[in-house]
CSV table of C-alpha atoms and ligand atoms in Angstrom, one decimal:
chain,number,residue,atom,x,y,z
A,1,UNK,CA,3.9,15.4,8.0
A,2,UNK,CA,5.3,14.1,4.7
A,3,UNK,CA,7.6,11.5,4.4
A,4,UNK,CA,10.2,14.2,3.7
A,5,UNK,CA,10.3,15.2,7.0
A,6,UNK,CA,10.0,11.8,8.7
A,7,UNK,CA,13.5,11.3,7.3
A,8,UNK,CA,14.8,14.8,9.0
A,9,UNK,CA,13.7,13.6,12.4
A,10,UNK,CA,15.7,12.3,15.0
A,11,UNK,CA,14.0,11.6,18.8
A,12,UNK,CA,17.0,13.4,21.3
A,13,UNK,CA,15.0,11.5,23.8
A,14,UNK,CA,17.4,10.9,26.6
A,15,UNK,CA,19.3,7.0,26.3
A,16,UNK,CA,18.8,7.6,22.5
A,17,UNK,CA,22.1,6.6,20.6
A,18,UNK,CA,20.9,7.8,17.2
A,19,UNK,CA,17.2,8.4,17.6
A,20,UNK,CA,17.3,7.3,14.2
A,21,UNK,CA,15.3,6.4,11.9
A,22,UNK,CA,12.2,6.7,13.8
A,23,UNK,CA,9.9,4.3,13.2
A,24,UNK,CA,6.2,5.5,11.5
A,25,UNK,CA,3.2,3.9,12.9
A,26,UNK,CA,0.6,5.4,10.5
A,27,UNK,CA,-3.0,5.2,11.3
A,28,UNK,CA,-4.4,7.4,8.6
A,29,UNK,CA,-2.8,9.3,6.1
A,30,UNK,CA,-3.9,11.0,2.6
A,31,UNK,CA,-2.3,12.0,-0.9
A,32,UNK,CA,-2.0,15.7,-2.3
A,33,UNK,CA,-0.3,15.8,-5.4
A,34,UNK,CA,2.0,18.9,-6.3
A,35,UNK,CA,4.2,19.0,-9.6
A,36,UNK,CA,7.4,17.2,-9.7
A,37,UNK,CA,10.5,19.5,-9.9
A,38,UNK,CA,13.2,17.3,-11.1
A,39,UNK,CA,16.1,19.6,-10.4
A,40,UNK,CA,14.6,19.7,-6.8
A,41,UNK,CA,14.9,15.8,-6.3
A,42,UNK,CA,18.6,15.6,-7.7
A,43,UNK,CA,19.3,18.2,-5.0
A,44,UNK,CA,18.1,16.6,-2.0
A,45,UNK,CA,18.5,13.1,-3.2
A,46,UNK,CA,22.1,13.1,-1.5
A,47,UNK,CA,20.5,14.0,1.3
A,48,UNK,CA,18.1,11.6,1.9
A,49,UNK,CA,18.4,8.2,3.9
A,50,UNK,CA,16.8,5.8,1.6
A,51,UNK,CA,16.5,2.7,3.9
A,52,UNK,CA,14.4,5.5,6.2
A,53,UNK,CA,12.4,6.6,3.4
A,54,UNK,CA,11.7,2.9,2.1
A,55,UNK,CA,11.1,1.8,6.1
A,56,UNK,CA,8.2,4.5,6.1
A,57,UNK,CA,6.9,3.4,3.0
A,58,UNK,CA,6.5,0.2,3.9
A,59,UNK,CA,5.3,1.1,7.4
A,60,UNK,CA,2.4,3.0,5.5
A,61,UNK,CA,1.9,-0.3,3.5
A,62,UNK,CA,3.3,0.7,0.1
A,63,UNK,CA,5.9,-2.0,-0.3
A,64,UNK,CA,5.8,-1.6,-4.2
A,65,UNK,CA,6.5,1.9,-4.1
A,66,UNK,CA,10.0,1.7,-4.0
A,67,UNK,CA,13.1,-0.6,-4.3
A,68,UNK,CA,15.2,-1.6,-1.5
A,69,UNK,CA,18.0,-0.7,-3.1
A,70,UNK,CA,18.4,3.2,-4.6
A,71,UNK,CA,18.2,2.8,-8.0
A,72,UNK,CA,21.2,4.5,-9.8
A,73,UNK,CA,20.6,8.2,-10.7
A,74,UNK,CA,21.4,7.6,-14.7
A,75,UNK,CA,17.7,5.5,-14.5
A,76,UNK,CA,16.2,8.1,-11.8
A,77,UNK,CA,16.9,11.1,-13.5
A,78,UNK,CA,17.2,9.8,-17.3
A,79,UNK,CA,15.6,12.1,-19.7
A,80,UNK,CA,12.1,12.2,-20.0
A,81,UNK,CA,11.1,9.7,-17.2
A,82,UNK,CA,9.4,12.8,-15.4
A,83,UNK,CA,7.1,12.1,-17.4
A,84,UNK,CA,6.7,8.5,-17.1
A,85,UNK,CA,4.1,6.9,-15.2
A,86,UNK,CA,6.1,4.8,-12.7
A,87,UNK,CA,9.2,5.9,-13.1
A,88,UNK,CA,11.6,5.9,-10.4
A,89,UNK,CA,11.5,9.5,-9.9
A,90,UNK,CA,7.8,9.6,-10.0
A,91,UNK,CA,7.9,7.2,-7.4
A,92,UNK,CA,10.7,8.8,-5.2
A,93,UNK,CA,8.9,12.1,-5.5
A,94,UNK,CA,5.2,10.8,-4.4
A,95,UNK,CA,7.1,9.0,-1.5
A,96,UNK,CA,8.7,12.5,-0.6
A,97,UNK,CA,6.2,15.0,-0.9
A,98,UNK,CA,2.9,13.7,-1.7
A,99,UNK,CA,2.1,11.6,1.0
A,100,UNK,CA,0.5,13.1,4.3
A,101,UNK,CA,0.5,11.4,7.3
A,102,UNK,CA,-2.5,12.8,9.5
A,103,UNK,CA,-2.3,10.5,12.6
A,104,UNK,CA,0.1,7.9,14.3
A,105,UNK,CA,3.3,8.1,16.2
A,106,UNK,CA,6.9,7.9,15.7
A,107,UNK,CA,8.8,5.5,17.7
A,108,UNK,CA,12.1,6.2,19.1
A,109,UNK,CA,14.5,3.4,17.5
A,110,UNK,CA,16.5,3.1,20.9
A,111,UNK,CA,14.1,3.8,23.5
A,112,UNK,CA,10.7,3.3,22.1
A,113,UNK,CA,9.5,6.8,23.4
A,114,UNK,CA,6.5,7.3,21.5
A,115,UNK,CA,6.2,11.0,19.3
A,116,UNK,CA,2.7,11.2,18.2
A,117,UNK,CA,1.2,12.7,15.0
A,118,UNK,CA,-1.9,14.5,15.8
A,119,UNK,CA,-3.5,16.3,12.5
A,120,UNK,CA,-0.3,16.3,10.4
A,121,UNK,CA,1.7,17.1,13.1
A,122,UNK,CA,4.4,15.4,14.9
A,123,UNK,CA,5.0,16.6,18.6
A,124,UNK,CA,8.8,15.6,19.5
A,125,UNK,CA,8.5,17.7,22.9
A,126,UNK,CA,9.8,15.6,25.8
A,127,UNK,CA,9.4,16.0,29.2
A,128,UNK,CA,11.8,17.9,31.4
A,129,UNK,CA,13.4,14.6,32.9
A,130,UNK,CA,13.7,12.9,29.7
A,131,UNK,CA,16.2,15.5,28.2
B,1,UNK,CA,27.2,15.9,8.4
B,2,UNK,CA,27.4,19.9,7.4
B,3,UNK,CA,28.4,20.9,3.5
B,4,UNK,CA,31.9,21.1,3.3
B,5,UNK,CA,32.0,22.1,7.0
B,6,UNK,CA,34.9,24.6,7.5
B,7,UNK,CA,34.5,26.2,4.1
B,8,UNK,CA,34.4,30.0,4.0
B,9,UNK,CA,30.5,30.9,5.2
B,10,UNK,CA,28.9,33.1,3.3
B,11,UNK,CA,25.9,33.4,5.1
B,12,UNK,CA,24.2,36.8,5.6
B,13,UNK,CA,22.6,37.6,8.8
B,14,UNK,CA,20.0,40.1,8.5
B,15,UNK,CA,18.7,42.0,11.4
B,16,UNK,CA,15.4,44.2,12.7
B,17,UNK,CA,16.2,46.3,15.3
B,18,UNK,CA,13.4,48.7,16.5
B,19,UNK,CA,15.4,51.0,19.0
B,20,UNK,CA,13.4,53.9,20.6
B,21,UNK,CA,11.1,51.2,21.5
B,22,UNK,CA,9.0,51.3,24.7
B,23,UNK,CA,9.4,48.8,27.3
B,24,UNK,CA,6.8,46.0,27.0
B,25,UNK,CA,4.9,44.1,24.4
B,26,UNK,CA,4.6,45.4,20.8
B,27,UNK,CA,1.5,46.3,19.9
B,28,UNK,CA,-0.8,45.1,17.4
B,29,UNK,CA,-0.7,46.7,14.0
B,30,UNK,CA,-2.6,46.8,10.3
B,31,UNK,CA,-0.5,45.4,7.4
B,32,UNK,CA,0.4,48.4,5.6
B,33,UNK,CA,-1.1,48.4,2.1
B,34,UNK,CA,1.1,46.8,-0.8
B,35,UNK,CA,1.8,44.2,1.6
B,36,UNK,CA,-0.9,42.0,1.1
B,37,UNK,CA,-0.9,40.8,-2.1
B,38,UNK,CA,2.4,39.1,-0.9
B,39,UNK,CA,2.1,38.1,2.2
B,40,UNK,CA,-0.8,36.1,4.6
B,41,UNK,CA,-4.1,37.9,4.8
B,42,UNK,CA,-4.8,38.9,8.1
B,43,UNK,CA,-8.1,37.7,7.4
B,44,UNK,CA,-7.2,34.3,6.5
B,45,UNK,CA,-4.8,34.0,9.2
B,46,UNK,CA,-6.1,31.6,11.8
B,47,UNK,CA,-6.3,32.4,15.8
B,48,UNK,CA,-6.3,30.7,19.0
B,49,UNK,CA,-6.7,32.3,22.7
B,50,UNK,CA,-3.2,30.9,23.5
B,51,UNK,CA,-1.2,31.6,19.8
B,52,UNK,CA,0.2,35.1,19.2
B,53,UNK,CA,-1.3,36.9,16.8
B,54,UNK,CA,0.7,38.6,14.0
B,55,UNK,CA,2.1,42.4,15.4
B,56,UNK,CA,4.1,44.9,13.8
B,57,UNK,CA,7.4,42.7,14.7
B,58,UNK,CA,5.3,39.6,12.4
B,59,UNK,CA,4.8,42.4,9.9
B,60,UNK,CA,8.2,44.0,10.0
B,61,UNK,CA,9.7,40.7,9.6
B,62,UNK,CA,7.9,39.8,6.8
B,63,UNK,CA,8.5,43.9,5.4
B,64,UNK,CA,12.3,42.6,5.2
B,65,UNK,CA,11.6,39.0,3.8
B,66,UNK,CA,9.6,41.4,1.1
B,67,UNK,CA,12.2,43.7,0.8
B,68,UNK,CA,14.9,41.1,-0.2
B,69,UNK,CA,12.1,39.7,-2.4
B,70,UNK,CA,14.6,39.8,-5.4
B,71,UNK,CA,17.3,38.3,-3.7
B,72,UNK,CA,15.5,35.4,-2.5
B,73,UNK,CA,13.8,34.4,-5.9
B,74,UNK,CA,17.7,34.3,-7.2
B,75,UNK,CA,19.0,32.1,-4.1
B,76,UNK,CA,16.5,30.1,-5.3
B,77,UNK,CA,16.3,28.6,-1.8
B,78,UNK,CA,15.5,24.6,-1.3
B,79,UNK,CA,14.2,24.2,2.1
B,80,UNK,CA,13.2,27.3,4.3
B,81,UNK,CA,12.1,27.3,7.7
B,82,UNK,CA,10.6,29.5,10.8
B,83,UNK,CA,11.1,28.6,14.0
B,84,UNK,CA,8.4,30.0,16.3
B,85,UNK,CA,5.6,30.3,13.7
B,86,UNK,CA,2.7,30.8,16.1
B,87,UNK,CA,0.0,31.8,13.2
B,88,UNK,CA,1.7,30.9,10.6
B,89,UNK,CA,1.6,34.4,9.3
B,90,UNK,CA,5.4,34.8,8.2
B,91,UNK,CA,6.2,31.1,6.8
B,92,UNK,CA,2.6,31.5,4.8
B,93,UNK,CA,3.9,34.6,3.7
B,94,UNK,CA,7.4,33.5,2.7
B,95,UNK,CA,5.8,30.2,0.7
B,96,UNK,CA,3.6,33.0,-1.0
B,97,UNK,CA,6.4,35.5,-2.0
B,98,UNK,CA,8.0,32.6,-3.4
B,99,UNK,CA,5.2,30.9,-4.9
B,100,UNK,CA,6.5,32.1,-8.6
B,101,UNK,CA,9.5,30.3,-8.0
B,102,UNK,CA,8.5,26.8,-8.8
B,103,UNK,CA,11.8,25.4,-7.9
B,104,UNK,CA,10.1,22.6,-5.1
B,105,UNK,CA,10.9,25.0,-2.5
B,106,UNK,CA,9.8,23.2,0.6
B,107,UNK,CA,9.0,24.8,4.0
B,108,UNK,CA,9.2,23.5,7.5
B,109,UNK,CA,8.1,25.5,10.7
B,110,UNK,CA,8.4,24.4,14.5
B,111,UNK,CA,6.6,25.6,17.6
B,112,UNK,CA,7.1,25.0,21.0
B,113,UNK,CA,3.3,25.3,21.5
B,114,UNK,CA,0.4,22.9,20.3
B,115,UNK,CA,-2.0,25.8,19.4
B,116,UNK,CA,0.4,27.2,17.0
B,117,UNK,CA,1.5,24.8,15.3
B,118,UNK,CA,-1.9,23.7,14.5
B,119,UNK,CA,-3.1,27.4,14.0
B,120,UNK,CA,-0.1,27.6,11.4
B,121,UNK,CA,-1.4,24.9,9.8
B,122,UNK,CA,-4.7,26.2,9.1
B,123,UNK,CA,-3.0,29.3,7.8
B,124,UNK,CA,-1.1,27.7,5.8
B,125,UNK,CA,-4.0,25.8,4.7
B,126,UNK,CA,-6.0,28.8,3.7
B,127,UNK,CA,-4.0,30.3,1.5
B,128,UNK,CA,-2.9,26.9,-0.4
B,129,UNK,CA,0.3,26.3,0.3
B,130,UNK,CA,1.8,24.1,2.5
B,131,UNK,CA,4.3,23.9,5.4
B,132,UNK,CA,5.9,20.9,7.0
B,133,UNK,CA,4.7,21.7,11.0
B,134,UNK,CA,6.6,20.7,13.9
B,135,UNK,CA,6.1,21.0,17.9
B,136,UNK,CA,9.1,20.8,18.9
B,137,UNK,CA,11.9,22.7,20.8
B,138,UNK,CA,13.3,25.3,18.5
B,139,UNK,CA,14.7,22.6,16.3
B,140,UNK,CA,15.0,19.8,17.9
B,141,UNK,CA,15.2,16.1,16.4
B,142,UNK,CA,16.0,18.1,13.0
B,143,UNK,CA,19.4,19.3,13.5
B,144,UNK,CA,20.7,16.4,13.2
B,145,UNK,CA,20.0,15.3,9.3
B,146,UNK,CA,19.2,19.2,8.7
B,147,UNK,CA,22.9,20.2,9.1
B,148,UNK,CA,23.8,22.9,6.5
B,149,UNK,CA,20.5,22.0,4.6
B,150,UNK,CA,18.5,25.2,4.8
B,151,UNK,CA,18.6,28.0,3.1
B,152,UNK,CA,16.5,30.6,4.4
B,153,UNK,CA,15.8,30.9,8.5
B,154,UNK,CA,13.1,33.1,9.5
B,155,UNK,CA,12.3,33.8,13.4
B,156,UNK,CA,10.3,36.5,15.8
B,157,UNK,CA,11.6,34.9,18.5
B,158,UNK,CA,10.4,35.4,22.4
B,159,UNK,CA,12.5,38.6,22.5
B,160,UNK,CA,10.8,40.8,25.6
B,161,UNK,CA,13.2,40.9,28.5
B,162,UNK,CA,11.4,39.2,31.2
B,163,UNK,CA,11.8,37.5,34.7
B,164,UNK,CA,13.6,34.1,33.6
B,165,UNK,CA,10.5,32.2,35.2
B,166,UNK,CA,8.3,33.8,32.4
B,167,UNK,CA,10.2,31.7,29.9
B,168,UNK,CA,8.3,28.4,28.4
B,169,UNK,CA,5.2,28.5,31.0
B,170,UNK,CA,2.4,27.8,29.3
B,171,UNK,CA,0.0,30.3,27.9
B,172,UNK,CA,0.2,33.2,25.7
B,173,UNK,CA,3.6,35.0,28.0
B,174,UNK,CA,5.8,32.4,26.6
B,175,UNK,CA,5.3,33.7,23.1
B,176,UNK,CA,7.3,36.9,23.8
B,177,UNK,CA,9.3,36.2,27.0
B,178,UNK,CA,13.0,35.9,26.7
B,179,UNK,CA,14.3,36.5,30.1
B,180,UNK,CA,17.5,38.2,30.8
B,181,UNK,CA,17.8,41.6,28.1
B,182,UNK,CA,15.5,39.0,26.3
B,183,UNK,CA,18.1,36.8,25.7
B,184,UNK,CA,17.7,33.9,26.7
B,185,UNK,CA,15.5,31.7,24.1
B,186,UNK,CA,17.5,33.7,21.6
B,187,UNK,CA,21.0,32.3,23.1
B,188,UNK,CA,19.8,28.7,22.9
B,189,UNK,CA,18.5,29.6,19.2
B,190,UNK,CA,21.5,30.8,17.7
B,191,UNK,CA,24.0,28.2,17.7
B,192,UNK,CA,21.0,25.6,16.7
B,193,UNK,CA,20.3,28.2,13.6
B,194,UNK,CA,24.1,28.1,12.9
B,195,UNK,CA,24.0,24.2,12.2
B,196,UNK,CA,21.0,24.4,10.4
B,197,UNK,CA,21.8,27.1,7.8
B,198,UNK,CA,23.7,25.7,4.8
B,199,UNK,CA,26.6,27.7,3.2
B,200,UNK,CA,24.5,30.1,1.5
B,201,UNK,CA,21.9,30.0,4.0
B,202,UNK,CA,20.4,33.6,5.4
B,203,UNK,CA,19.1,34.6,8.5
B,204,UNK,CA,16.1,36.4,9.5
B,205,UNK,CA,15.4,37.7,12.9
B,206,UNK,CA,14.1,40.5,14.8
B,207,UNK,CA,15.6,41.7,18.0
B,208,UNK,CA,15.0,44.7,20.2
B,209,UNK,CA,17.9,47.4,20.8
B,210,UNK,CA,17.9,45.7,24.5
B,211,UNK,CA,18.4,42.0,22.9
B,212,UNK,CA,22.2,43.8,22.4
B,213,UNK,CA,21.9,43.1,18.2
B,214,UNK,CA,25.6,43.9,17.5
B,215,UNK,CA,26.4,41.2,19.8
B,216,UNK,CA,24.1,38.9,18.3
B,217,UNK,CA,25.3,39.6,14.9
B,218,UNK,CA,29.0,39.1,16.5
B,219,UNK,CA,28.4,36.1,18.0
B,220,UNK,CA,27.3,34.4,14.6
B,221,UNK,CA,30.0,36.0,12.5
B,222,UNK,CA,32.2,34.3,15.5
B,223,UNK,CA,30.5,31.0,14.6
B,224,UNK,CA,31.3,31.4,10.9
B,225,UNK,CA,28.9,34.2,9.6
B,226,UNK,CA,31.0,35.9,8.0
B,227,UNK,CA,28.9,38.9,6.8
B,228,UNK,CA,25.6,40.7,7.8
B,229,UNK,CA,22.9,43.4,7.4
B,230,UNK,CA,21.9,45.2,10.1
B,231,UNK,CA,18.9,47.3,9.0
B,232,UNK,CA,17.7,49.6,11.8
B,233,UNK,CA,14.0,50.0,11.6
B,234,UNK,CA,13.9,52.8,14.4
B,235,UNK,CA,10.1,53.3,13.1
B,236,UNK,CA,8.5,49.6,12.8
B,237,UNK,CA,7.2,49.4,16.4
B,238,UNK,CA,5.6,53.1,16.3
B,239,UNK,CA,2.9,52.3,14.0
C,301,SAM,C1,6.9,36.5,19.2
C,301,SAM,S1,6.0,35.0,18.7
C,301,SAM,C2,6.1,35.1,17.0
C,301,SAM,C3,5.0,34.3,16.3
C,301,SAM,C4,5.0,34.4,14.7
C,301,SAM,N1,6.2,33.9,14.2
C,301,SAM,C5,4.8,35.9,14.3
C,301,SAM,O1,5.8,36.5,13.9
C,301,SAM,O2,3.7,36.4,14.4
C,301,SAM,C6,7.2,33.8,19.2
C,301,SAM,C7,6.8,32.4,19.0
C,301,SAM,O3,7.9,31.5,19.3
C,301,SAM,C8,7.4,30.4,20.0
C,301,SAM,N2,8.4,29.8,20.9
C,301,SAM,C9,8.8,30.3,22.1
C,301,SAM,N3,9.8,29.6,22.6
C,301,SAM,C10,10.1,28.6,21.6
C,301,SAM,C11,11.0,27.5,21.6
C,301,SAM,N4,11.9,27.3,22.5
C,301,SAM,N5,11.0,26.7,20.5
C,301,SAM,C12,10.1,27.0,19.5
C,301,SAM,N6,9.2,28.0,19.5
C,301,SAM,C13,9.2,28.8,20.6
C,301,SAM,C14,6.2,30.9,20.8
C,301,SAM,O4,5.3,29.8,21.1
C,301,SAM,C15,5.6,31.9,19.8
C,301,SAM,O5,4.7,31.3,18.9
C-alpha cells in the first residue's frame, strides 16, 4: 500500500464519524522508485489531504520529508525543479508513490478498530456486527 | 466531494452481454492469440485453490478493454480501478495496455477475498507493474475521498444467478454467485461505481442476458450516465 492510497481510505467501521485519516502504524515498509510525472502530481494534488499524507510520513518516521504546511504550487511545480534533488515535488511524489508499506495496521481515528496491512495489503473487511 | 457534482455526465457505460449462454458457470478458456502481447500471461498469472482463475468472461472483458485500446490511451485516464480482481489477470492487463502511456496512471483493485488480493498482487508483480490492492467490500473506506476521481472502472462481477445464501460464503462459489437473476452483488455495486467514476469516467462490466443488461445500463443512465455501449458478444462464452 502506498501512501497514495492511505489517504483514500476511510474505516466505515460502525460509531465512525469520519473514519478519517486513519492512522498508519508501519512495522516495515520498502522504496520502489518509478519516474515522476509532473502533470500527474498537479492533477491529484487538489485531491490530496496534506495533513493525512504528512501524518503518515511522520508515522513512518520521515519527519523531514515534508513541510507541515503545503508549500505553494508556484515553488512545487516551478520549472525545472523535477529535476531537483529535494525539491518539493520530488519530495511530494516519493511520499505518494514510492513508498510501500508491507506490514502494520491502520487505526480507525474514532473507534480505534484496527485494519491491518499484511504483505502490502490493507484488509478494511469488518465483521457483520460492526457495519 | 464529487467534481462539479450535477454537471452533465458524460460517462460511457460499456457492456458484455453473452446471451445464448447456458445456465451455470463459464467455462475455462485459452486467450486467443493477439491477445497476449497486451494483456497478463496466463502463465504468469498467479493461482490459489480458493481465487478464480481467469475464464472466457476475464478474457472477454479484457477483449473490450483491448478493443477501446485507442480510446483509452486518449482519455488518458489518472486512476483506474477493478473491483473483484481475483488473479489479477484484468487490472494487470489494463496497467499493461496502458503501459505506453506514461501519464502516472495509477491503479487500484479490491477484493472481498484474502487469496485474491494477494494472488493479484503476485500477478501484478510478475509482469512489473504495479496495483494498489485492497480487501475490502466492493469499495468500501474508498468512496469516500474517491468521489468522481476514477476514470476507468473495470469489474467481472459475481454474476451467476444463485440461491441468495451462495452469496459471500467463503470459498471459491462466492466468486461467481450473485443471487437473485445474479443480481444481487451487482445491485450493491452499481450505485458505489456511480460515486466513484469521475465525469469522464467509463465503465466496464460483464453481465449475463439473465443479469437483465438494459436495465442495468438504465439504471446508471438514471443515476446520471447519460450514454452507453452495449456490445452484445452472443459468441464470448462458446469458445
Ligand atoms: C467472476 S470473479 C472475477 C475475477 C477476475 N476479475 C477475473 O475477471 O478473472 C469475481 C470476483 O469478485 C470478488 N467479489 C465477490 N463479491 C465481492 C464484493 N462484494 N466485493 C469485492 N469483490 C467481490 C470475488 O472474490 C471474485 O474474485
Amino acid at each position: 500500500m502506498r501512501l497514495l492510497t492511505h489517504n483514500m481510505l476511510a474505516s466505515n467501521v460502525r460509531g465512525a464519524t469520519t473514519g478519517y485519516p486513519l492512522k498508519l502504524e508501519a512495522a516495515k515498509w520498502v522504496t520502489k522508485e518509478v519516474e515522476l510525472n509532473a502533470d500527474f502530481i498537479r492533477g491529484l494534488l487538489p485531491k490530496i489531504d496534506w495533513r493525512a499524507l504528512v501524518a503518515a510520513t511522520r508515522a513512518l518516521g520521515l519527519p523531514e520529508l515534508l513541510p507541515e504546511e503545503q508549500p505553494p504550487e508556484e515553488e512545487i511545480f516551478a520549472e525545472g525543479a523535477a529535476g531537483v534533488e529535494g525539491s518539493a515535488i520530488r519530495r511530494i511524489h516519493h511520499a505518494l508513490l514510492e513508498i510501500h508499506v508491507q506490514e502494520g495496521s491502520l487505526v480507525c481515528p474514532d473507534t480505534s478498530r484496527c485494519f491491518p496491512i499484511d504483505k502490502g495489503i490493507p484488509n478494511m473487511m469488518l465483521h457483520e456486527d460492526e457495519v | 466531494m464529487a467534481d462539479g457534482g450535477g454537471a452533465a455526465a458524460s460517462e460511457k457505460v460499456t457492456e458484455l452481454s453473452g446471451s445464448g449462454v447456458e445456465k451455470g458457470l463459464p467455462r475455462r478458456g485459452k486467450a486467443s492469440s493477439g491477445r497476449t502481447l497486451n494483456t497478463a500471461q496466463i502463465p504468469l498469472v498467479a493461482s490459489h485453490p480458493e481465487v478464480y482463475e481467469p475464464c472466457d468472461d476475464s478474457f472477454a472483458l479484457v477483449d473490450a478493454l483491448l478493443s477501446d485500446k485507442a480510446q483509452l490511451l486518449t482519455l488518458k485516464p489518472r486512476l483506474c480501478m477493478e473491483v473483484g480482481c481475483g488473479s489479477g489477470y484484468v487490472i494487470t492487463s489494463l496497467a499493461i495496455m496502458l503501459r505506453q502511456l506514461a501519464s502516472g496512471t495509477q491503479y487500484l483493485a479490491t477484493d472481498i477475498n484474502k487469496h485474491a488480493a494477494e494472488t493479484t498482487q503476485a500477478t501484478l508483480e510478475a509482469h512489473g507493474v504495479h496495483a494498489d490492492v485492497i480487501v475490502t467490500d466492493i469499495v468500501s473506506g474508498l468512496e469516500k475521498r474517491l468521489a468522481g476521481m476514477v476514470d476507468v472502472v473495470v469489474i467481472n462481477p459475481p454474476y451467476v444467478p444463485t440461491p441468495e445464501e451462495e452469496i459471500g460464503c467463503k470459498g471459491i462459489a462466492s466468486s461467481w454467485a450473485g443471487g437473485l437473476n445474479g443480481r444481487q452483488v451487482i445491485n450493491r455495486i452499481l450505485p458505489a461505481v456511480r460515486e466513484i467514476l469521475s465525469e469522464r469516467g467509463w465503465l466496464y462490466m460483464v453481465a449475463l442476458e439473465d443479469n437483465d443488461p438494459l436495465d442495468i445500463c438504465h439504471l446508471m443512465s438514471e443515476m446520471g450516465h447519460s450514454e452507453y455501449n452495449n456490445l452484445f458478444r452472443p459468441d464470448w462464452f462458446k469458445a
